[in-house]
XYZ file of C-alpha atoms in Angstrom:
86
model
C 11.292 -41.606 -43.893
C 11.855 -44.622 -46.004
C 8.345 -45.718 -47.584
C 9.171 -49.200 -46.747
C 9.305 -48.186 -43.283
C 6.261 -46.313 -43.202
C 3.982 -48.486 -44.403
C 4.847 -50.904 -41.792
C 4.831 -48.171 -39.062
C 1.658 -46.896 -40.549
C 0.261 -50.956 -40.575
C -0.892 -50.337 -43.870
C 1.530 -53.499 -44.473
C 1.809 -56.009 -41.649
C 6.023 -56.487 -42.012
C 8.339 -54.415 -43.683
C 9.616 -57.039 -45.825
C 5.554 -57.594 -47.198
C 6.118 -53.720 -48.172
C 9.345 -54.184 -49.890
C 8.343 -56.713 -51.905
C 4.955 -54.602 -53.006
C 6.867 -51.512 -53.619
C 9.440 -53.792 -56.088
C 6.481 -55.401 -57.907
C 5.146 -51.821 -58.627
C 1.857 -51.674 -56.567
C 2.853 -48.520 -54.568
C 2.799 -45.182 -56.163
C 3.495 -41.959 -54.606
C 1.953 -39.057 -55.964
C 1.204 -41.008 -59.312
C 4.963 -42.441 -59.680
C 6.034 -45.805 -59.108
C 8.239 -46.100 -55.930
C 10.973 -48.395 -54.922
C 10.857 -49.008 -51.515
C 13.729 -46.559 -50.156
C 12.441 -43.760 -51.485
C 11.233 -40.979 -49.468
C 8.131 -39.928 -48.522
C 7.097 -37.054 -46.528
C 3.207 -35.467 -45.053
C 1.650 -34.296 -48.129
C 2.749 -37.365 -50.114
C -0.670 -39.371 -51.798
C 0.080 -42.996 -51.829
C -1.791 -45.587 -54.369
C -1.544 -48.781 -52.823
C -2.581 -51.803 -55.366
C -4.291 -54.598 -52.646
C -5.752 -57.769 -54.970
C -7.690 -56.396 -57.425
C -8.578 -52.855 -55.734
C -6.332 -49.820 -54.888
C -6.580 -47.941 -51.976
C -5.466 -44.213 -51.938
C -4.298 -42.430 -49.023
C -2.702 -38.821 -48.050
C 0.761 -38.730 -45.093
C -0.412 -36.479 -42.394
C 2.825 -37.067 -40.146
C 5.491 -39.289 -39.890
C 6.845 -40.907 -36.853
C 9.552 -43.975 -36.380
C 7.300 -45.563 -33.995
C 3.662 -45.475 -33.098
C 0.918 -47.568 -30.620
C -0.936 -49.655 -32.487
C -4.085 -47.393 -31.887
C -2.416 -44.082 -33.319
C -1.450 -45.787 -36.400
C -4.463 -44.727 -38.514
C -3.379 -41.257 -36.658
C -0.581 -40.926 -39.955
C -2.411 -41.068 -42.566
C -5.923 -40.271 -44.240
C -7.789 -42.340 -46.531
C -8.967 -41.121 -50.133
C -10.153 -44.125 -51.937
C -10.465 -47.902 -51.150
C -11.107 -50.315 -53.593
C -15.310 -50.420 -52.403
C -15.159 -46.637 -53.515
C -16.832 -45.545 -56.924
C -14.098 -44.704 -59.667
């Protein structure tokens, strides 16, 4: 799945286009790299996510094309947020 895409499936972005333009400005990185947002990401994948002035970290656990509103936190796990201790 396109990372674009799963941010906004995953609502860790509100619209896809709000992810595409934070993937192009460089505040996504998967698994420490910068990513553009077509690239491909898979369960496994650790995504850095640069939010203002903090980052927030957080593992794929599955991907799906669609998902409830309630399930979306379902996709992924969280590792760090910006409150978090360095």
């Amino acid at each position: 799945m396109r990372l674009d895409k799963f941010l906004k499936v995953s609502r860790l972005v509100k619209r896809r286009t709000v992810a595409n333009e934070i993937c192009a400005a460089g505040r996504v990185q998967i698994n420490g790299r910068p990513a553009k947002p077509g690239a491909e990401v898979k369960p496994g994948d650790i995504l850095e996510i640069g939010f203002g002035s903090g980052r927030t970290q957080v593992r794929i656990l599955q991907l799906r094309e669609t998902v409830r509103k309630e399930e979306a936190a379902d996709l992924y796990e969280i590792l760090k947020t910006p409150s978090d201790p360095a």
